[in-house]
Short mmCIF file of C-alpha atoms and ligand atoms in Angstrom, two decimals:
data_model
loop_
_atom_site.label_atom_id
_atom_site.label_comp_id
_atom_site.label_asym_id
_atom_site.label_seq_id
_atom_site.Cartn_x
_atom_site.Cartn_y
_atom_site.Cartn_z
CA MET A 298 0.40 -0.19 -0.17
CA THR A 299 2.77 2.60 -0.12
CA ASN A 300 2.45 2.97 -4.04
CA SER A 301 1.70 7.01 -5.17
CA ALA A 302 -1.97 6.39 -6.16
CA ASN A 303 -2.56 3.63 -3.42
CA ILE A 304 -1.26 7.55 -0.73
CA GLU A 305 -3.43 9.74 -2.61
CA GLN A 306 -6.06 7.85 -2.57
CA ALA A 307 -6.53 6.29 1.27
CA PHE A 308 -5.26 11.17 1.43
CA GLN A 309 -8.84 11.93 0.01
CA LEU A 310 -10.95 9.87 1.97
CA ALA A 311 -9.31 10.83 4.75
CA CYS A 312 -9.26 14.45 3.81
CA GLU A 313 -13.57 13.51 3.44
CA GLN A 314 -13.54 12.44 7.62
CA TYR A 315 -11.32 15.45 8.57
CA GLU A 316 -13.63 17.75 6.28
CA SER A 317 -16.91 15.99 7.31
CA LEU A 318 -15.43 16.72 10.86
CA GLY A 319 -15.34 20.92 10.23
CA VAL A 320 -11.24 20.49 10.00
CA ASP A 321 -9.13 21.86 7.33
CA VAL A 322 -6.54 19.63 6.29
CA LYS A 323 -5.51 22.11 3.63
CA ALA A 324 -5.48 24.87 6.08
CA ALA A 325 -3.16 22.06 8.60
CA LEU A 326 -0.48 20.78 6.25
CA ASP A 327 0.08 24.59 5.44
CA THR A 328 0.46 26.07 8.66
CA LEU A 329 2.52 21.96 9.06
CA ARG A 330 4.49 23.29 6.21
CA ARG A 331 5.84 26.28 7.92
CA VAL A 332 7.14 24.83 10.70
CA ALA A 333 10.77 24.61 11.91
CA ILE A 334 12.15 22.00 14.70
CA SER A 335 15.40 22.80 15.83
CA VAL A 336 16.93 19.29 15.02
CA HIS A 337 20.04 19.69 18.47
CA CYS A 338 23.51 18.07 16.78
CA TRP A 339 24.65 16.82 19.40
CA GLN A 340 22.78 12.90 18.96
CA GLY A 341 25.15 13.16 15.99
CA ASP A 342 27.90 12.62 18.36
CA ASP A 343 26.59 11.77 21.54
CA VAL A 344 27.65 15.70 23.14
CA ALA A 345 31.21 15.18 22.60
CA GLY A 346 31.85 18.17 20.12
CA PHE A 347 34.93 19.23 17.84
CA GLU A 348 37.79 20.79 21.14
CA GLY A 349 40.03 18.14 20.75
CA ASP A 350 40.19 16.62 24.05
CA ASP A 351 38.93 13.46 23.86
CA GLY A 352 35.09 13.96 24.16
CA ALA A 353 34.22 12.51 27.55
CA LEU A 354 30.71 14.17 28.44
CA GLY A 355 30.37 15.54 32.30
CA ASN A 356 28.76 17.54 34.25
CA GLY A 357 25.55 15.90 35.37
CA LEU A 358 24.50 14.13 31.14
CA ALA A 359 25.53 11.11 30.20
CA VAL A 360 25.29 9.14 27.39
CA THR A 361 24.86 5.87 27.77
CA GLY A 362 25.67 2.42 24.20
CA ASN A 363 27.97 2.31 21.91
CA TYR A 364 27.00 2.17 18.27
CA PRO A 365 29.40 2.61 15.97
CA GLY A 366 29.23 4.53 14.11
CA ARG A 367 29.43 7.72 15.75
CA ALA A 368 30.72 11.48 13.74
CA ARG A 369 33.73 12.31 14.98
CA THR A 370 34.49 16.00 12.89
CA PRO A 371 31.88 18.27 11.17
CA GLY A 372 32.48 16.58 7.76
CA GLU A 373 31.30 13.70 9.22
CA LEU A 374 28.30 15.19 11.55
CA ARG A 375 27.12 17.34 8.80
CA SER A 376 26.62 13.83 6.16
CA ASP A 377 24.65 12.70 9.24
CA LEU A 378 22.77 15.74 9.63
CA GLU A 379 22.00 16.07 5.15
CA LEU A 380 20.18 12.78 5.29
CA ALA A 381 18.61 13.15 8.39
CA TYR A 382 16.88 15.99 6.89
CA SER A 383 16.33 14.38 3.24
CA LEU A 384 14.16 12.02 5.77
CA ILE A 385 12.36 14.99 7.40
CA PRO A 386 9.59 16.58 5.84
CA GLY A 387 10.11 20.25 5.65
CA LYS A 388 12.75 22.81 5.82
CA HIS A 389 14.09 22.68 9.57
CA ARG A 390 17.19 24.17 12.30
CA LEU A 391 19.96 22.76 13.65
CA ASN A 392 21.39 23.47 17.76
CA LEU A 393 24.50 23.49 17.95
CA HIS A 394 25.77 23.43 21.02
CA ALA A 395 29.36 26.01 21.63
CA LEU A 396 32.27 22.61 21.23
CA TYR A 397 31.49 21.98 18.33
CA GLY A 398 32.97 24.92 16.71
CA GLU A 399 35.44 23.68 13.99
CA PHE A 400 38.98 24.83 16.00
CA ASP A 401 42.51 24.54 14.70
CA GLY A 402 44.42 23.70 18.30
CA PRO A 403 43.32 24.31 21.55
CA VAL A 404 41.02 27.17 22.48
CA ASP A 405 39.55 27.86 25.83
CA ARG A 406 35.56 28.37 25.77
CA ASP A 407 35.51 32.42 27.09
CA GLU A 408 38.26 32.89 23.35
CA ILE A 409 35.56 31.44 21.54
CA GLY A 410 34.48 33.22 17.88
CA VAL A 411 32.40 33.67 15.45
CA ASP A 412 35.18 32.69 12.67
CA HIS A 413 34.80 28.93 14.86
CA PHE A 414 32.24 28.68 13.24
CA GLN A 415 31.95 30.21 9.72
CA GLY A 416 32.01 26.65 8.76
CA TRP A 417 28.81 26.09 10.11
CA ILE A 418 27.16 29.27 9.00
CA ASP A 419 28.90 28.78 5.65
CA TRP A 420 26.95 25.84 5.39
CA SER A 421 23.63 26.83 6.98
CA ASN A 422 23.41 29.60 3.60
CA SER A 423 24.26 26.30 1.45
CA GLN A 424 21.72 24.03 3.06
CA GLY A 425 18.79 26.42 3.70
CA VAL A 426 19.18 25.03 7.60
CA SER A 427 19.26 28.04 10.16
CA LEU A 428 21.20 27.43 12.86
CA ASP A 429 19.93 27.62 17.42
CA PHE A 430 23.49 27.89 19.51
CA ASN A 431 23.84 26.93 23.17
CA PRO A 432 27.23 28.16 25.61
CA SER A 433 28.49 24.50 26.90
CA TYR A 434 28.44 24.32 30.87
CA PHE A 435 30.09 20.95 30.41
CA SER A 436 32.64 18.89 30.41
CA HIS A 437 35.42 21.21 31.15
CA THR A 438 38.16 21.16 33.69
CA LYS A 439 36.58 24.68 35.13
CA ALA A 440 33.09 22.99 36.07
CA SER A 441 35.04 19.36 37.18
CA ASP A 442 33.45 20.08 40.82
CA GLY A 443 29.76 20.96 38.96
CA PHE A 444 29.37 24.29 39.45
CA THR A 445 29.66 27.30 35.95
CA LEU A 446 28.12 30.38 36.85
CA ALA A 447 27.08 30.56 40.16
CA HIS A 448 30.33 28.87 41.68
CA ALA A 449 31.69 30.64 44.68
CA ASP A 450 35.40 30.89 42.61
CA SER A 451 35.12 34.75 41.21
CA GLY A 452 37.82 34.10 38.83
CA ILE A 453 35.34 30.48 37.69
CA ARG A 454 32.41 32.78 37.08
CA GLN A 455 34.22 35.41 35.42
CA PHE A 456 35.65 32.81 32.57
CA TRP A 457 31.82 31.19 32.59
CA ILE A 458 30.60 34.90 32.04
CA ASP A 459 32.99 35.24 29.36
CA HIS A 460 31.98 32.12 27.12
CA GLY A 461 28.37 33.52 27.38
CA ILE A 462 28.83 36.46 26.34
CA ALA A 463 31.23 35.20 23.74
CA CYS A 464 28.49 33.11 22.51
CA ARG A 465 25.44 35.66 22.25
CA LYS A 466 28.24 37.65 19.63
CA ILE A 467 28.52 34.32 18.19
CA ALA A 468 24.30 33.62 17.97
CA ALA A 469 24.04 37.01 17.19
CA ALA A 470 25.97 36.25 14.11
CA MET A 471 24.61 33.80 13.09
CA GLY A 472 20.94 34.76 13.66
CA ARG A 473 22.52 37.97 10.90
CA ALA A 474 23.65 35.78 7.99
CA GLN A 475 19.98 33.67 8.09
CA GLY A 476 18.05 36.49 9.29
CA ASN A 477 16.68 35.42 11.43
CA ALA A 478 16.96 35.12 14.57
CA CYS A 479 19.10 32.96 16.39
CA VAL A 480 17.40 30.71 19.42
CA ASN A 481 20.92 31.05 21.97
CA ASN A 482 19.81 28.25 24.82
CA PHE A 483 21.99 29.43 28.56
CA TRP A 484 21.10 25.19 30.78
CA VAL A 485 24.18 25.31 33.55
CA PRO A 486 24.20 21.34 35.57
CA ASP A 487 25.26 23.92 38.59
CA GLY A 488 24.35 22.27 41.82
CA TYR A 489 24.71 20.21 44.93
CA LYS A 490 25.19 15.70 44.50
CA ASP A 491 24.00 16.47 48.92
CA THR A 492 21.96 18.24 51.07
CA PRO A 493 23.06 22.40 50.67
CA ALA A 494 23.51 24.94 53.80
CA ASN A 495 22.88 27.49 51.61
CA ARG A 496 20.41 27.02 48.86
CA LYS A 497 20.35 31.49 48.49
CA ALA A 498 23.63 32.40 47.26
CA PRO A 499 24.71 29.93 45.01
CA ARG A 500 20.81 31.35 42.78
CA GLU A 501 21.88 34.65 43.38
CA ARG A 502 25.58 34.59 42.03
CA LEU A 503 23.61 33.08 39.24
CA ALA A 504 21.54 36.34 39.22
CA ALA A 505 23.79 37.45 39.10
CA SER A 506 26.31 35.81 36.41
CA LEU A 507 23.64 36.56 33.81
CA ASP A 508 22.85 40.11 34.67
CA ALA A 509 26.15 40.51 33.56
CA ILE A 510 26.24 37.87 30.25
CA PHE A 511 22.99 39.55 29.40
CA ALA A 512 23.70 43.14 30.11
CA GLU A 513 24.05 43.74 27.14
CA ALA A 514 20.65 44.83 24.32
CA LEU A 515 21.41 42.25 21.31
CA SER A 516 18.52 42.65 18.76
CA PRO A 517 15.53 40.60 19.43
CA SER A 518 15.66 40.05 15.13
CA GLU A 519 19.44 38.70 15.60
CA THR A 520 19.25 36.78 18.77
CA LEU A 521 17.13 35.64 21.76
CA ASP A 522 17.66 33.66 24.92
CA ALA A 523 16.78 31.42 27.11
CA VAL A 524 17.27 29.56 29.91
CA GLU A 525 16.55 25.59 30.61
CA CYS A 526 15.68 24.74 34.27
CA LYS A 527 15.94 21.21 35.47
CA LEU A 528 15.00 19.46 38.54
CA PHE A 529 18.41 16.84 39.20
CA GLY A 530 21.01 15.64 37.09
CA ILE A 531 23.90 13.32 37.57
CA GLY A 532 25.58 14.65 40.96
CA SER A 533 22.89 16.87 41.45
CA GLU A 534 20.23 14.86 43.04
CA SER A 535 18.95 16.66 46.12
CA TYR A 536 19.75 20.36 44.96
CA VAL A 537 19.71 22.13 41.40
CA VAL A 538 20.45 26.43 41.39
CA GLY A 539 18.38 27.20 38.64
CA SER A 540 15.34 24.93 39.12
CA HIS A 541 11.97 25.74 37.28
CA GLU A 542 10.98 28.97 39.59
CA PHE A 543 14.38 30.53 38.97
CA TYR A 544 14.12 30.17 35.69
CA MET A 545 10.17 31.31 35.38
CA GLY A 546 11.51 33.89 37.68
CA TYR A 547 13.91 34.86 36.19
CA ALA A 548 12.88 34.84 32.45
CA ILE A 549 9.34 36.43 33.97
CA SER A 550 11.73 39.30 35.22
CA ARG A 551 14.11 39.80 32.55
CA ASN A 552 12.32 39.32 29.30
CA LYS A 553 12.97 36.33 28.01
CA VAL A 554 12.67 33.06 26.22
CA LEU A 555 11.91 30.34 28.49
CA CYS A 556 13.07 26.58 27.82
CA LEU A 557 11.27 23.55 28.92
CA ASP A 558 12.71 20.46 29.46
CA ALA A 559 10.10 17.31 28.50
CA GLY A 560 12.42 16.18 30.93
CA HIS A 561 13.92 17.89 33.23
CA PHE A 562 11.07 17.01 35.72
CA HIS A 563 9.34 15.12 38.55
CA PRO A 564 8.01 11.41 36.06
CA THR A 565 4.69 12.55 36.80
CA GLU A 566 4.95 16.03 35.67
CA VAL A 567 4.30 16.75 32.02
CA ILE A 568 5.59 20.45 30.44
CA SER A 569 2.57 20.06 28.37
CA ASP A 570 0.17 21.26 30.77
CA LYS A 571 2.77 24.64 31.94
CA ILE A 572 2.94 25.98 28.19
CA SER A 573 0.10 28.38 28.68
CA SER A 574 0.68 28.97 32.17
CA ALA A 575 4.11 30.14 31.31
CA LEU A 576 3.41 32.56 28.12
CA MET A 577 0.94 34.51 30.39
CA TYR A 578 4.48 35.68 32.16
CA VAL A 579 6.98 34.92 29.23
CA PRO A 580 6.82 36.42 25.78
CA GLU A 581 8.81 33.07 24.32
CA LEU A 582 8.44 29.90 24.79
CA LEU A 583 11.74 27.04 23.72
CA LEU A 584 10.78 23.56 23.86
CA HIS A 585 13.08 20.63 24.43
CA VAL A 586 11.04 17.89 23.24
CA SER A 587 12.85 15.04 25.11
CA ARG A 588 11.32 11.42 26.84
CA GLY A 589 12.57 11.29 30.23
CA VAL A 590 12.90 7.34 31.10
CA ARG A 591 13.11 6.66 34.51
CA TRP A 592 16.26 9.16 36.41
CA ASP A 593 17.06 9.23 32.53
CA SER A 594 15.81 12.34 31.17
CA ASP A 595 16.57 11.83 27.43
CA HIS A 596 15.37 8.93 25.88
CA VAL A 597 14.69 9.27 21.24
CA VAL A 598 11.06 11.03 21.62
CA THR A 599 8.27 8.36 20.93
CA TYR A 600 4.26 9.66 19.19
CA SER A 601 4.22 9.19 23.34
CA ASP A 602 0.42 11.09 25.01
CA GLU A 603 2.83 13.96 26.21
CA LEU A 604 4.61 14.67 22.63
CA GLN A 605 0.80 14.49 20.74
CA ALA A 606 -0.44 16.01 24.84
CA ILE A 607 2.14 19.16 24.09
CA MET A 608 1.67 19.31 20.90
CA GLN A 609 -2.05 19.64 21.74
CA GLU A 610 -1.00 22.35 23.72
CA ILE A 611 0.69 24.79 21.41
CA VAL A 612 -2.32 24.30 18.26
CA ARG A 613 -5.64 24.60 21.08
CA GLY A 614 -3.17 27.99 22.61
CA ASP A 615 -2.44 29.40 19.15
CA TYR A 616 1.13 29.33 19.86
CA LEU A 617 2.88 28.14 17.50
CA ASP A 618 4.08 32.18 17.16
CA ARG A 619 5.38 31.47 20.06
CA VAL A 620 6.17 28.47 20.96
CA HIS A 621 10.03 27.95 19.66
CA ILE A 622 9.87 23.79 19.18
CA GLY A 623 13.86 22.03 19.95
CA LEU A 624 14.70 18.37 20.48
CA ASP A 625 16.41 17.68 23.07
CA PHE A 626 17.52 13.60 22.82
CA PHE A 627 20.65 10.99 22.31
CA ASP A 628 20.91 7.86 22.58
CA ALA A 629 24.08 5.60 21.90
CA SER A 630 22.98 2.56 21.39
CA ILE A 631 20.76 2.29 18.25
CA ASN A 632 22.37 3.85 14.96
CA ARG A 633 22.05 8.28 15.64
CA VAL A 634 20.60 9.84 11.83
CA ALA A 635 17.93 6.68 12.98
CA ALA A 636 17.43 8.56 16.37
CA TRP A 637 17.48 11.82 14.77
CA THR A 638 14.95 10.79 12.01
CA ILE A 639 12.11 8.87 14.37
CA GLY A 640 12.42 10.98 16.95
CA THR A 641 11.23 14.20 14.54
CA ARG A 642 9.20 12.60 12.37
CA ASN A 643 7.64 12.08 16.22
CA ALA A 644 7.40 15.65 16.07
CA LEU A 645 5.68 16.84 12.64
CA LYS A 646 3.44 13.59 12.86
CA ALA A 647 2.02 14.59 16.87
CA LEU A 648 1.33 18.23 15.58
CA LEU A 649 0.22 17.11 12.18
CA ALA A 650 -2.47 15.71 14.82
CA ALA A 651 -3.43 18.70 16.57
CA LEU A 652 -3.75 20.63 14.08
CA LEU A 653 -5.87 17.87 13.03
CA GLU A 654 -8.50 18.48 15.88
CA PRO A 655 -11.63 19.84 15.44
CA THR A 656 -9.95 22.71 17.54
CA GLU A 657 -13.15 25.06 17.75
CA LYS A 658 -15.35 22.49 18.42
CA LEU A 659 -13.89 21.00 20.86
CA GLN A 660 -13.34 24.37 22.88
CA GLN A 661 -17.57 25.23 21.77
CA LEU A 662 -18.02 21.60 23.98
CA GLU A 663 -16.67 23.08 27.43
CA ARG A 664 -17.73 26.33 26.98
CA GLU A 665 -20.97 24.84 27.22
CA GLY A 666 -20.59 22.26 29.46
CA ASP A 667 -20.84 19.08 27.15
CA PHE A 668 -18.08 17.28 28.89
CA THR A 669 -19.53 13.76 27.48
CA ALA A 670 -19.43 14.97 24.21
CA ARG A 671 -15.72 16.85 24.60
CA LEU A 672 -15.02 13.46 25.77
CA ALA A 673 -15.77 11.15 23.43
CA ARG A 674 -15.10 12.79 20.55
CA MET A 675 -11.46 13.48 21.76
CA GLU A 676 -11.60 9.64 21.00
CA GLU A 677 -13.33 9.31 18.60
CA GLN A 678 -10.93 11.53 16.85
CA LYS A 679 -7.69 9.21 18.05
CA THR A 680 -8.43 6.25 15.58
CA MET A 681 -9.18 9.01 12.99
CA PRO A 682 -7.10 8.47 10.16
CA LEU A 683 -3.57 10.76 10.58
CA GLY A 684 -1.51 7.46 9.05
CA ALA A 685 -2.91 8.88 5.41
CA ILE A 686 -2.57 12.25 6.02
CA TRP A 687 0.96 11.71 7.55
CA ASN A 688 2.43 9.70 4.96
CA HIS A 689 0.76 11.98 1.59
CA TYR A 690 2.89 14.63 3.22
CA CYS A 691 6.04 12.85 3.09
CA GLN A 692 5.03 11.67 -0.30
CA SER A 693 4.39 16.08 -1.44
CA SER A 694 7.70 16.59 0.67
CA GLY A 695 9.40 14.03 -1.13
CA VAL A 696 10.30 12.53 1.54
CA PRO A 697 9.62 8.85 2.32
CA VAL A 698 6.85 7.60 3.09
CA GLY A 699 6.55 5.07 5.77
CA ALA A 700 9.59 2.78 7.20
CA GLU A 701 10.92 3.84 3.57
CA TRP A 702 13.83 6.12 5.13
CA LEU A 703 14.73 2.77 7.07
CA GLU A 704 16.21 1.31 4.08
CA LYS A 705 18.62 4.89 3.31
CA VAL A 706 19.67 5.27 7.03
CA GLN A 707 20.74 1.43 6.78
CA GLN A 708 22.10 1.53 3.49
CA TYR A 709 24.63 4.53 4.73
CA GLU A 710 25.21 3.32 7.95
CA HIS A 711 26.52 -0.37 5.72
CA GLN A 712 28.67 1.98 3.30
CA VAL A 713 30.00 4.73 4.96
CA MET A 714 29.10 4.74 9.60
CA SER A 715 30.32 1.50 9.36
CA LYS A 716 34.39 2.31 7.77
CA ARG A 717 34.20 5.08 10.71
CA SER A 718 36.61 3.68 13.46
CA ASP A 719 36.75 5.09 16.90
CA VAL A 720 36.85 8.02 18.13
CA SER A 721 40.93 8.24 19.67
CA ALA A 722 41.94 6.86 16.41
CA ALA A 723 40.14 10.38 14.52
CA VAL A 724 42.33 12.86 13.79
C1 LIG B 287 23.10 19.30 25.50
C2 LIG B 287 21.56 20.02 26.66
O1 LIG B 287 22.90 21.46 26.00
C3 LIG B 287 21.12 19.15 26.92
O2 LIG B 287 20.12 18.50 26.64
C4 LIG B 287 20.64 20.62 28.33
O3 LIG B 287 19.77 21.29 26.65
C5 LIG B 287 19.74 20.22 29.43
O4 LIG B 287 19.13 19.12 28.76
C6 LIG B 287 20.36 19.04 30.08
O5 LIG B 287 20.03 17.98 31.50
MN1 MN B 288 17.75 20.70 27.84
#
């Protein structure tokens, strides 16, 4: 049933079903086509980066798995990304971390500049893939005790402040080059393994450091600053300086973009329920769409209830212009191009499902107090022929339909990724 005539026939039948509910399928697809997901570079190489050290990950982040073939150079990462983008319908963005610069020799984090990212800017231009950015506050000797911007030592704090300032300049240059704002997201691991005696002082230091980084006003048409909270990390189980309350207050009081990572809250706490509250008080949100599993916050995004709820909230609240959708997962136990493809296609599929809801009808039933009909219609919606619309969208976007994309990844793995030796052998 994957030949193109069958796909179109199934699409026509599905359109009739959706349209009988008052859903405008063409409008839904036009909207979906305009949404650019920010695909995270770090799934491609297990968050190792290109700083020329051994790429050992640390400071609250861990990648598990040893699937062969991770990207070891910027060229390999770009090639892997190009394959992933060719399997995902629509035009998307790339979210780069500062440790992915191209460095001739050792360049410390407080010294990085636009030159180190010119290769990425050129690539972005040639591919039509806009960039987002992140300072890297981990995997560094000056973060080895788990503190950076909230460090008690003013010299270490200043080093990381300078890193943040350098990253804002790079993000602004990216935004200028691509003609749209580069979202620059700040996440710091700072926290304590065990019960702190003073929860207040590190938070005061973090706020002061962030204020120093953001002191210079940069054009929002070039770059937007985002801040990301976390409940706990490996080694910061008892206390994280940048908690949800800390950053919610910080973003509101400084007019910053608030980043909500789906894996950064209590296991039963969901970010879908936070979107409409946060957007009452902050101008914009950045989402790190991820999937928490027990203690780990970064599994590949699947078509889960929470993924669907996140996309429903964005659509039902009419927030597409105020929410930047990014991804954040890193799984080294499966093919990494497949991980990107699965996670991004799922995010888009869930967004399509939300766009195909009879939102106005559901909200009208709710206003009228008809909760029986609201529940009945929401449940019926779950078995509407989403797959037929999705297949048409993939086919008309020139990307593989169904699991056909997997063959392309397997072929690439056989021809390219499997020939990569271990990182230590790469220069
Ligand atoms: C590598 C990312 O910046 C990182 O995952 C951060 O966004 C995060 O979620 C940390 O847990
Ligand atoms: Mn994140």
